[in-house]
PDB file of C-alpha atoms in Angstrom:
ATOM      1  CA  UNK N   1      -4.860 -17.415   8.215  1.00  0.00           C
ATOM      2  CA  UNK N   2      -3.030 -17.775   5.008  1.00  0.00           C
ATOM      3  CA  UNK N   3      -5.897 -16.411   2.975  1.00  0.00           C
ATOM      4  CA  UNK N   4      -5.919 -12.998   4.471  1.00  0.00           C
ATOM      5  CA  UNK N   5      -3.235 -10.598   3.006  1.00  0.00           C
ATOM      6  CA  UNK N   6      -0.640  -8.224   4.258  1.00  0.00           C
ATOM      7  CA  UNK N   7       0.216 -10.073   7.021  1.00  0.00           C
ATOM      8  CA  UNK N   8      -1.627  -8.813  10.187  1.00  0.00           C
ATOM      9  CA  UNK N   9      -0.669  -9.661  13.460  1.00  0.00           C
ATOM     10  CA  UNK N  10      -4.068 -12.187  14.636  1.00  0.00           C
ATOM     11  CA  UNK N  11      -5.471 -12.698  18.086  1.00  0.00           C
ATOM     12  CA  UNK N  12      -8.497 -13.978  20.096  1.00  0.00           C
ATOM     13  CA  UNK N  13     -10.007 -11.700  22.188  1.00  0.00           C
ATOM     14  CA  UNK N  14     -12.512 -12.453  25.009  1.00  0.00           C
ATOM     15  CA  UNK N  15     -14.885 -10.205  25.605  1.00  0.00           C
ATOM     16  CA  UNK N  16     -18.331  -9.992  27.762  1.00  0.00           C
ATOM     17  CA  UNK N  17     -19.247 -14.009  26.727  1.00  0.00           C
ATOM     18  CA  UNK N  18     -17.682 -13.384  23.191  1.00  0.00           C
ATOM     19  CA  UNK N  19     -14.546 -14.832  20.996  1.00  0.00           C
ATOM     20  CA  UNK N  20     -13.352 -12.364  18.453  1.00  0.00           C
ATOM     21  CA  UNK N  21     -10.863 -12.872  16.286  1.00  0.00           C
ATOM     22  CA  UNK N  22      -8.770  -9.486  15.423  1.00  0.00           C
ATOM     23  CA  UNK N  23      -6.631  -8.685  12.979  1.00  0.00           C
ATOM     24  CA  UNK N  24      -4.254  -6.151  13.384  1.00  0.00           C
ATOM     25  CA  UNK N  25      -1.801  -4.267  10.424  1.00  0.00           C
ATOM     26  CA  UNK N  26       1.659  -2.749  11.463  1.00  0.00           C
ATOM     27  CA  UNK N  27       0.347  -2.638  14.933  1.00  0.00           C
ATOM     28  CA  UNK N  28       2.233  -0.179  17.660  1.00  0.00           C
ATOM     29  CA  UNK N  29       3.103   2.303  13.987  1.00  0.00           C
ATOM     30  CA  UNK N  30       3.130   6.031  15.497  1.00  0.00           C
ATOM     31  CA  UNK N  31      -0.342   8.836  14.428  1.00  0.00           C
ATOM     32  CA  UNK N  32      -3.788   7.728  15.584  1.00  0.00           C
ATOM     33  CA  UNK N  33      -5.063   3.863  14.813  1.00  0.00           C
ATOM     34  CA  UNK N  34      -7.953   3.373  12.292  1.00  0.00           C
ATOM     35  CA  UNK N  35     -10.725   1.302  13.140  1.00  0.00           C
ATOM     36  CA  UNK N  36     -12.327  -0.562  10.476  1.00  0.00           C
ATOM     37  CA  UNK N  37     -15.878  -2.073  10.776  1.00  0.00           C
ATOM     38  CA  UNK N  38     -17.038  -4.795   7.950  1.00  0.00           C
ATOM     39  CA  UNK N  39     -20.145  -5.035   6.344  1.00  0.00           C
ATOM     40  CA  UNK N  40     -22.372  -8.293   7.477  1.00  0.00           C
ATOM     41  CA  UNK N  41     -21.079 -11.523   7.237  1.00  0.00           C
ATOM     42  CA  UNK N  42     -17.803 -10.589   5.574  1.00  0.00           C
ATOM     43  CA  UNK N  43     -14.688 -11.994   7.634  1.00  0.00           C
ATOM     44  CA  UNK N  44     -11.102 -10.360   8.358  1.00  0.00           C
ATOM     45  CA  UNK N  45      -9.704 -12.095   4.587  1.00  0.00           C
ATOM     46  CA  UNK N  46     -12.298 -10.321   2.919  1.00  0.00           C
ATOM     47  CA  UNK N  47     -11.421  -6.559   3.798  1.00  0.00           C
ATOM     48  CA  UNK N  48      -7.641  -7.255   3.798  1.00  0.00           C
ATOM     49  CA  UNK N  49      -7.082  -5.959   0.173  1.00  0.00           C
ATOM     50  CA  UNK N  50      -8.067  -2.915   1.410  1.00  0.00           C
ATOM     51  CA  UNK N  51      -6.588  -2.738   5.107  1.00  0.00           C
ATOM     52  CA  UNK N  52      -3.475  -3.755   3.442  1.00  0.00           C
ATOM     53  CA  UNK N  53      -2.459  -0.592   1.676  1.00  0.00           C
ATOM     54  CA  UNK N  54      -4.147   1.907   4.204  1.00  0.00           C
ATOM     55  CA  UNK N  55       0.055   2.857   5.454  1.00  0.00           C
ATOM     56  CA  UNK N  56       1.682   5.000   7.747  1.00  0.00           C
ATOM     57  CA  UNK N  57      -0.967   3.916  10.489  1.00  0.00           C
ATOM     58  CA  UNK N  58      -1.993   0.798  12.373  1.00  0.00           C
ATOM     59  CA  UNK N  59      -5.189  -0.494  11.184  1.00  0.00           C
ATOM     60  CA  UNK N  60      -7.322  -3.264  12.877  1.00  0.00           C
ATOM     61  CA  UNK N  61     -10.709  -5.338  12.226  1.00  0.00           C
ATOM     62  CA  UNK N  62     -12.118  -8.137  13.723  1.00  0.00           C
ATOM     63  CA  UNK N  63     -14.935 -10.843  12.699  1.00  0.00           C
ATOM     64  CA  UNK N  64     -18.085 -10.482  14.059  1.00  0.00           C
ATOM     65  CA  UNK N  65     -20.212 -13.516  15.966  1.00  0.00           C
ATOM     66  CA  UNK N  66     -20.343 -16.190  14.018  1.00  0.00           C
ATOM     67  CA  UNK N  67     -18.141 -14.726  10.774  1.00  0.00           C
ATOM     68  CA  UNK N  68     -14.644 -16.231   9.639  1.00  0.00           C
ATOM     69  CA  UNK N  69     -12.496 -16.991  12.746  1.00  0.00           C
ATOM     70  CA  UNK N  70     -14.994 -15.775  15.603  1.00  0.00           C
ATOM     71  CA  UNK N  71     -17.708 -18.580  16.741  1.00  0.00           C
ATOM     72  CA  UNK N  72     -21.361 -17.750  17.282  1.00  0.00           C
ATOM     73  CA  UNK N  73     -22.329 -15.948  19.963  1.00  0.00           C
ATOM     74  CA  UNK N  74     -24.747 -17.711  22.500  1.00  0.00           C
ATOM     75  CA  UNK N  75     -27.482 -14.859  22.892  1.00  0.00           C
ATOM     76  CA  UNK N  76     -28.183 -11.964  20.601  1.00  0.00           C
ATOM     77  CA  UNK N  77     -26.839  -8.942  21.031  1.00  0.00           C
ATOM     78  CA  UNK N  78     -27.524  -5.170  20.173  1.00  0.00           C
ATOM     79  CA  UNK N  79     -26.069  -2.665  18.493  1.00  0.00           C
ATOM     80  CA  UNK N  80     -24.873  -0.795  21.703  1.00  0.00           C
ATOM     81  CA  UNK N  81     -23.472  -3.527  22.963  1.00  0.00           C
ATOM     82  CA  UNK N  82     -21.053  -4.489  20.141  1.00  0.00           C
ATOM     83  CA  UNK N  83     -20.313  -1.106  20.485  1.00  0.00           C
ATOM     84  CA  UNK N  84     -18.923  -1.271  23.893  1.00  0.00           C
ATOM     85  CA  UNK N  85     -17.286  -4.492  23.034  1.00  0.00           C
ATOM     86  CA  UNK N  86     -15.442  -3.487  20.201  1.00  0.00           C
ATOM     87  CA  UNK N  87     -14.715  -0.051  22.175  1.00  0.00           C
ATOM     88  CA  UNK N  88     -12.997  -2.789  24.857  1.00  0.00           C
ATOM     89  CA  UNK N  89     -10.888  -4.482  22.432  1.00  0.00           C
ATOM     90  CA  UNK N  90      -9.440  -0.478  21.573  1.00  0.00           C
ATOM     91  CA  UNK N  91      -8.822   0.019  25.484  1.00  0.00           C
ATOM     92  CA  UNK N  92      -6.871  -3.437  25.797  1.00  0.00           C
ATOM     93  CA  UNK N  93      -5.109  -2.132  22.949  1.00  0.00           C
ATOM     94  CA  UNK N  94      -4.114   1.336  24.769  1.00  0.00           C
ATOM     95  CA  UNK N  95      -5.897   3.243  21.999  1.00  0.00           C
ATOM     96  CA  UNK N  96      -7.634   6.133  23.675  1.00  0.00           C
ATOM     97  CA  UNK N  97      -8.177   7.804  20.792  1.00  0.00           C
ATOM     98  CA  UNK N  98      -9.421   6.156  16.990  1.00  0.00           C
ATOM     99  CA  UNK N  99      -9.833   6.972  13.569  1.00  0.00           C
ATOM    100  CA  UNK N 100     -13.082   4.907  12.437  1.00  0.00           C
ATOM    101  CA  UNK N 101     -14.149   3.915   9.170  1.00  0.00           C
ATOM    102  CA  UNK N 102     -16.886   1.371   8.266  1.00  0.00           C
ATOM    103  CA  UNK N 103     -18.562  -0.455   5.485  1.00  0.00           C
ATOM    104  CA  UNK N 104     -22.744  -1.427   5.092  1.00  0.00           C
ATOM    105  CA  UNK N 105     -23.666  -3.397   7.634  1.00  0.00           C
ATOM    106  CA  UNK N 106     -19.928  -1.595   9.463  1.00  0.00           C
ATOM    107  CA  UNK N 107     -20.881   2.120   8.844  1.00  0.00           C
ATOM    108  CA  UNK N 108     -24.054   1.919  10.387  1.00  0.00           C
ATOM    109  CA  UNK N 109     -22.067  -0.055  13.544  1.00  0.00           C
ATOM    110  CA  UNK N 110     -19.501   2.999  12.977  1.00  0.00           C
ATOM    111  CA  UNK N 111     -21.970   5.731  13.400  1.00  0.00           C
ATOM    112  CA  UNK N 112     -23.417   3.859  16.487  1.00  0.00           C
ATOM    113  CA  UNK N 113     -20.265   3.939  18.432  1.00  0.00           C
ATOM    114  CA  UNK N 114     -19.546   7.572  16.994  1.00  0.00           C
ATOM    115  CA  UNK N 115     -22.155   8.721  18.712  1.00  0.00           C
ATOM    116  CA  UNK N 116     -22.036   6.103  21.907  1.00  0.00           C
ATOM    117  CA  UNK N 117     -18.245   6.786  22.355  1.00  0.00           C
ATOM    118  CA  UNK N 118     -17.804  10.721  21.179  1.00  0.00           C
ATOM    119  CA  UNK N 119     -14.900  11.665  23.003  1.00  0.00           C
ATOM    120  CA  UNK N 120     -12.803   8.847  21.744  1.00  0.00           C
ATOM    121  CA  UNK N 121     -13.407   9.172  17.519  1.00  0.00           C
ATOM    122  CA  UNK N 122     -11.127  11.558  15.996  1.00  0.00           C
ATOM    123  CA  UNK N 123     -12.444  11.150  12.203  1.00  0.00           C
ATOM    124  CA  UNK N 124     -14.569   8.759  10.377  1.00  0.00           C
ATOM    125  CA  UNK N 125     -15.120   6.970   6.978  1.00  0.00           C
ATOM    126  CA  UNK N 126     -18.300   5.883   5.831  1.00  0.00           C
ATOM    127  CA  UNK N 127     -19.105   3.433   2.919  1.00  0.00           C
ATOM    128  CA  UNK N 128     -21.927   2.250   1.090  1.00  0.00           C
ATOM    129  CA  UNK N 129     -23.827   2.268   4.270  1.00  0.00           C
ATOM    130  CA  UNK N 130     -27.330   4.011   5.701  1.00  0.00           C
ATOM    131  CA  UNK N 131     -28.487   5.985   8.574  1.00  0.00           C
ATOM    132  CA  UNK N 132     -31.746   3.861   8.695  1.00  0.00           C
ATOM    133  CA  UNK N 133     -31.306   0.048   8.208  1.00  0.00           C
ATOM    134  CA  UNK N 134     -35.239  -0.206   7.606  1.00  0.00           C
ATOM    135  CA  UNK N 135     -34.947   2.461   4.945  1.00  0.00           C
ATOM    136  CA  UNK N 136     -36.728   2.090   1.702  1.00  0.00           C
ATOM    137  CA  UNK N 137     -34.699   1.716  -1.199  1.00  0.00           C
ATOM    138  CA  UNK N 138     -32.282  -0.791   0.405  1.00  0.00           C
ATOM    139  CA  UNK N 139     -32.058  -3.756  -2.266  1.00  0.00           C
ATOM    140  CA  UNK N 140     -30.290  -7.262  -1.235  1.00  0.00           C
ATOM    141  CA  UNK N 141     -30.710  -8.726  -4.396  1.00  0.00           C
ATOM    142  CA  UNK N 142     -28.540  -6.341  -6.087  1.00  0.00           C
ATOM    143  CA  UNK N 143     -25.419  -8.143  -4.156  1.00  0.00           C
ATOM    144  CA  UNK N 144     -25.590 -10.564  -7.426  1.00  0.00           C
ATOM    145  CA  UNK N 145     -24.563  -7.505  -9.580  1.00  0.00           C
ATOM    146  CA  UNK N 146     -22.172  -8.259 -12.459  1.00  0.00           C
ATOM    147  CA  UNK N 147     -19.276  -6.033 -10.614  1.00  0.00           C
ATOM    148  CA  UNK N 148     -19.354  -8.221  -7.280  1.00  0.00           C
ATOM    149  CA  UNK N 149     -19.753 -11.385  -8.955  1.00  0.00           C
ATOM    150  CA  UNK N 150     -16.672 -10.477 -11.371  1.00  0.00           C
ATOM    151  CA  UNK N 151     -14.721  -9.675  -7.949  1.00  0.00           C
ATOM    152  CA  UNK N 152     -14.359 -13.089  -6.735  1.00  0.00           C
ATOM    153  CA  UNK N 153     -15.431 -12.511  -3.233  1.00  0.00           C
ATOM    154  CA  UNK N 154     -17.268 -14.422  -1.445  1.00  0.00           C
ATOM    155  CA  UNK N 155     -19.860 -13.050   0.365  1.00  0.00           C
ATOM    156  CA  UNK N 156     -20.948 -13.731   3.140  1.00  0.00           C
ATOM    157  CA  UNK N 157     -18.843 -16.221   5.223  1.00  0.00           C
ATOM    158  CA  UNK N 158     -20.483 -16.404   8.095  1.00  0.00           C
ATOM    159  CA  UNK N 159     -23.043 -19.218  10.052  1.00  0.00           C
ATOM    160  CA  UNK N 160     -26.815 -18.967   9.828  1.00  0.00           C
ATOM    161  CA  UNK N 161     -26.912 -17.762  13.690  1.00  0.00           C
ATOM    162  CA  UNK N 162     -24.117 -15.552  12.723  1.00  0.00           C
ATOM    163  CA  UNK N 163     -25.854 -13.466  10.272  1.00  0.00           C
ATOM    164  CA  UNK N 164     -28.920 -13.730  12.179  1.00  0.00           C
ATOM    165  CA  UNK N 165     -27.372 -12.097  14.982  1.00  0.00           C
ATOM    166  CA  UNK N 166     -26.425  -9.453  13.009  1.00  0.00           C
ATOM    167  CA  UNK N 167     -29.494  -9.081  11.427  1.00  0.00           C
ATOM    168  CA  UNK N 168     -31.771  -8.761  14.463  1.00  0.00           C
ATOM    169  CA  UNK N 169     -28.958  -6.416  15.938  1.00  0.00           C
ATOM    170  CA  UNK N 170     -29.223  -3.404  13.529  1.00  0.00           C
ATOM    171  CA  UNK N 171     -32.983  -4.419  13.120  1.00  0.00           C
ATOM    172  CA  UNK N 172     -35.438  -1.161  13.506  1.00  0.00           C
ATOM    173  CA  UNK N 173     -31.933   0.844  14.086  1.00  0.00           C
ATOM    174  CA  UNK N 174     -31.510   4.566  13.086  1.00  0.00           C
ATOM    175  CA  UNK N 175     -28.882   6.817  13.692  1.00  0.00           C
ATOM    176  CA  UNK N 176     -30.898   9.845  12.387  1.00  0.00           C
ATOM    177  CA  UNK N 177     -31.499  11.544  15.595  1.00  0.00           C
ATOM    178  CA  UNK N 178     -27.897  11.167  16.864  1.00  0.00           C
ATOM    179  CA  UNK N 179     -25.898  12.226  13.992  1.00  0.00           C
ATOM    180  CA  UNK N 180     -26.782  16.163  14.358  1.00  0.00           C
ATOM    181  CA  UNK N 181     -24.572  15.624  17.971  1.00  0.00           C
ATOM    182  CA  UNK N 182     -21.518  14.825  15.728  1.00  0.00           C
ATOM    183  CA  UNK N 183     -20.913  18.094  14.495  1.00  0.00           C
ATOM    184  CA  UNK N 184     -17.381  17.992  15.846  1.00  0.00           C
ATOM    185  CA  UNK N 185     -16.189  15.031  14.197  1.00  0.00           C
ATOM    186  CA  UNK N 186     -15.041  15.115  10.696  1.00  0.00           C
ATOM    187  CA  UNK N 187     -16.712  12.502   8.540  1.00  0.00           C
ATOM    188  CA  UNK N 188     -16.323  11.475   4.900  1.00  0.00           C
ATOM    189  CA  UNK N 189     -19.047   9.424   3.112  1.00  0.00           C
ATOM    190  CA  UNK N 190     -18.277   7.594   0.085  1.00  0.00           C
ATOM    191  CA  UNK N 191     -21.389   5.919  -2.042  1.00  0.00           C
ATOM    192  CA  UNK N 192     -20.719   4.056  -5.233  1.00  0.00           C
ATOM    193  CA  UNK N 193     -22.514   5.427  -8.408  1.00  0.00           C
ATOM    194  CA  UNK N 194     -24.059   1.998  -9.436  1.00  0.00           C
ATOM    195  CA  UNK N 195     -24.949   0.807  -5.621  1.00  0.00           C
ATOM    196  CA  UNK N 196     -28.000  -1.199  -5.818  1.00  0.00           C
ATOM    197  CA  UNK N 197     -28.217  -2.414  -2.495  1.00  0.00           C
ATOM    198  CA  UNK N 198     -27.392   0.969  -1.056  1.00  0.00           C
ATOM    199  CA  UNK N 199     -28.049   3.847  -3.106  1.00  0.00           C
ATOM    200  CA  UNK N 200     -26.507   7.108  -3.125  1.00  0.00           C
ATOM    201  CA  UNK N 201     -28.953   8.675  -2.126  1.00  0.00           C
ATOM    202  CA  UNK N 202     -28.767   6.709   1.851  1.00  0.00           C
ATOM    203  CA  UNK N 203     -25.227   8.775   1.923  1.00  0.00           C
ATOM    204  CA  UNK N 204     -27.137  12.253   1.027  1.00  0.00           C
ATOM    205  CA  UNK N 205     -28.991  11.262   4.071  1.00  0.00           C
ATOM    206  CA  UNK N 206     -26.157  11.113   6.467  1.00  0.00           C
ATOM    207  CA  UNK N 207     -24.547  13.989   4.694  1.00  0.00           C
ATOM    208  CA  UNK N 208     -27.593  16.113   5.537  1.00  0.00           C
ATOM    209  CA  UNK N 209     -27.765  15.193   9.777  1.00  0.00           C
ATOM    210  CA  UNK N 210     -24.025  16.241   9.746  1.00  0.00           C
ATOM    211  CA  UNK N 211     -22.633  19.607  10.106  1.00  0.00           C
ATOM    212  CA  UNK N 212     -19.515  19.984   7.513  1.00  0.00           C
ATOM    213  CA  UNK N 213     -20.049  15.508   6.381  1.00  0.00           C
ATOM    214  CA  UNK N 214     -18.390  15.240   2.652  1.00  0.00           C
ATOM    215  CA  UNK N 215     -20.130  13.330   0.612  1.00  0.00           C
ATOM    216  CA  UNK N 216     -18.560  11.660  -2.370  1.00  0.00           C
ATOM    217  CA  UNK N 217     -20.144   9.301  -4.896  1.00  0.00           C
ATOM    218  CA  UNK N 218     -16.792   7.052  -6.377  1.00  0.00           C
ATOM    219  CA  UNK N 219     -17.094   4.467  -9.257  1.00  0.00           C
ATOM    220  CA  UNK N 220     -18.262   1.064  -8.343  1.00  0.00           C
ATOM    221  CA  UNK N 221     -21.097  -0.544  -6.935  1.00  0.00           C
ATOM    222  CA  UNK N 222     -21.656  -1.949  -3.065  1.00  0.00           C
ATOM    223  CA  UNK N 223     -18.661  -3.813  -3.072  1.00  0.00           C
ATOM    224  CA  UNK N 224     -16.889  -0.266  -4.714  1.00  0.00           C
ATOM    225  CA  UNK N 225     -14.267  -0.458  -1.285  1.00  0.00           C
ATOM    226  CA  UNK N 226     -12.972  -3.845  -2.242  1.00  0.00           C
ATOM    227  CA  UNK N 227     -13.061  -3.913  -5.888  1.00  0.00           C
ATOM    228  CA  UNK N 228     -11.111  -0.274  -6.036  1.00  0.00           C
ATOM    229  CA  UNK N 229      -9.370  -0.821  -2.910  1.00  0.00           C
ATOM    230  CA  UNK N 230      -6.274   0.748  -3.687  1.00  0.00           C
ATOM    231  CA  UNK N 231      -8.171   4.203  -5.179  1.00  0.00           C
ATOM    232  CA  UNK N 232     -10.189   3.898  -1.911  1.00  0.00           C
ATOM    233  CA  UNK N 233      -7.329   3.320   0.472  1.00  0.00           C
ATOM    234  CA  UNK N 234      -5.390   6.205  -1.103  1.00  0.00           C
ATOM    235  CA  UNK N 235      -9.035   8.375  -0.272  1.00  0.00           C
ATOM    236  CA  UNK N 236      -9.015   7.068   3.147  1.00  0.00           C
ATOM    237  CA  UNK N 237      -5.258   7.709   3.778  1.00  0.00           C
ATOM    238  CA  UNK N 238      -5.634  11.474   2.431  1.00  0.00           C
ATOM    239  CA  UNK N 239      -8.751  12.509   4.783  1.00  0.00           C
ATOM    240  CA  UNK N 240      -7.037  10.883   7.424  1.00  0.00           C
ATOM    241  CA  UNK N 241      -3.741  12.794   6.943  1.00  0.00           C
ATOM    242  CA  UNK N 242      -5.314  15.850   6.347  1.00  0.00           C
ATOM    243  CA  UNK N 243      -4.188  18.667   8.573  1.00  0.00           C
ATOM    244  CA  UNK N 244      -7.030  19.781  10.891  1.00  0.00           C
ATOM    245  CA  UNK N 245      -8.262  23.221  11.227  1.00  0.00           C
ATOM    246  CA  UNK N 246      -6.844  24.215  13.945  1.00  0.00           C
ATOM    247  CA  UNK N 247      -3.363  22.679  12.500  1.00  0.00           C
ATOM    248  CA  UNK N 248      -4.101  24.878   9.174  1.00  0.00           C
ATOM    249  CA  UNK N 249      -4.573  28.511  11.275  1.00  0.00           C
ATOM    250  CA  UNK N 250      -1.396  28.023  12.824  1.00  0.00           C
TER     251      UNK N 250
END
């Protein structure tokens, strides 16, 4: 617990056969709770620089199956599912309503419960992630890249069944069919220039399947939110912030 920063508020949450451990920043603060969703096999400590100076809002992640403080889970599961799950953990928390942003492996979880949960996402963030896990052009071996190995994390921390799990859970997974339903939702994309495990161009693709989607290309490569966390946190905080239309006519 000492290794994760900003001091969160941690529990253990039990839900449908699983053990999650959450971790929770200035939780009960007033304006809508962000969601934050990390990419695979990175743990609670590793997204903390980030979480950390996201203010003004509570802000909550949690490890997945078999990642940091969460043990494996006994059976596989789907992306639907951890949708629901994690959408359980928000209801035990009173949060009706959630601002959502997630990373890789987390954005394409992110758009899954955007579209599985509509009603209940006011805005999302989405970084360095895909609309088609299966896509061409999607290069692992770039996570040895000069700029992530110079930022000292360590990637992944979770169990071989962990990332297995989450492997075989986004496996064959596309949001492109769903995305045009999310016309309603504001969403802001954010791609690093020099991503070589997920290009740019993956974000373009998003961009395209949603009506009024910003796209933004930021310095860094697939790591950009960590490395530049407090450039990206001071991003996040603005779109969140931002008055909505209906706010802006009045």
């Amino acid at each position: 617990m000492s290794r994760i920063g900003g001091r969160p508020e941690i529990s253990t949450q039990h839900v449908y056969g699983l053990t999650l451990r959450v971790a929770r920043w200035r939780a009960g603060a007033s304006g809508t709770p962000l969601l934050f969703l990390n990419g695979i096999g990175a743990d609670i400590a590793a997204a903390a620089p980030l979480l950390a100076q996201i203010h003004g809002r509570e802000v909550w992640t949690l490890d997945m199956p078999g990642v940091g403080g969460s043990p494996d889970a006994i059976l596989p599961y789907s992306a639907p599912t951890m949708a629901a799950i994690v959408m359980e953990i928000a209801d035990r928390f009173d949060q009706a309503q959630i601002d959502l942003a997630g990373f890789s492996w987390g954005g394409a979880l992110a758009q899954q419960i955007a579209v599985q949960f509509p009603g209940r996402i006011r805005r999302m963030v989405l970084m360095a992630t895909t609309p088609s896990v299966g896509a061409p052009g999607i290069g692992w071996a770039a996570l040895l890249d000069d700029d992530m190995l110079a930022s000292g994390l360590k990637l992944p921390t979770a169990t071989p069944l962990g990332l297995t799990y989450q492997t075989m859970a986004m496996a064959g997974w596309t949001s492109a069919a769903m995305l045009p339903h999310l016309k309603n939702t504001p969403v802001l994309i954010l791609m690093g220039e020099r991503d070589g495990v997920v290009p740019a161009g993956h974000g373009q693709a998003i961009a395209d399947l949603i009506d009024g989607a910003v796209l933004e290309v930021v310095p860094g490569s697939h790591l950009f939110p960590f490395t530049h966390a407090a450039k990206i946190a001071t991003r996040i905080s603005e779109f969140l912030d931002r008055p909505d239309a209906a706010q802006a006519a009045a």
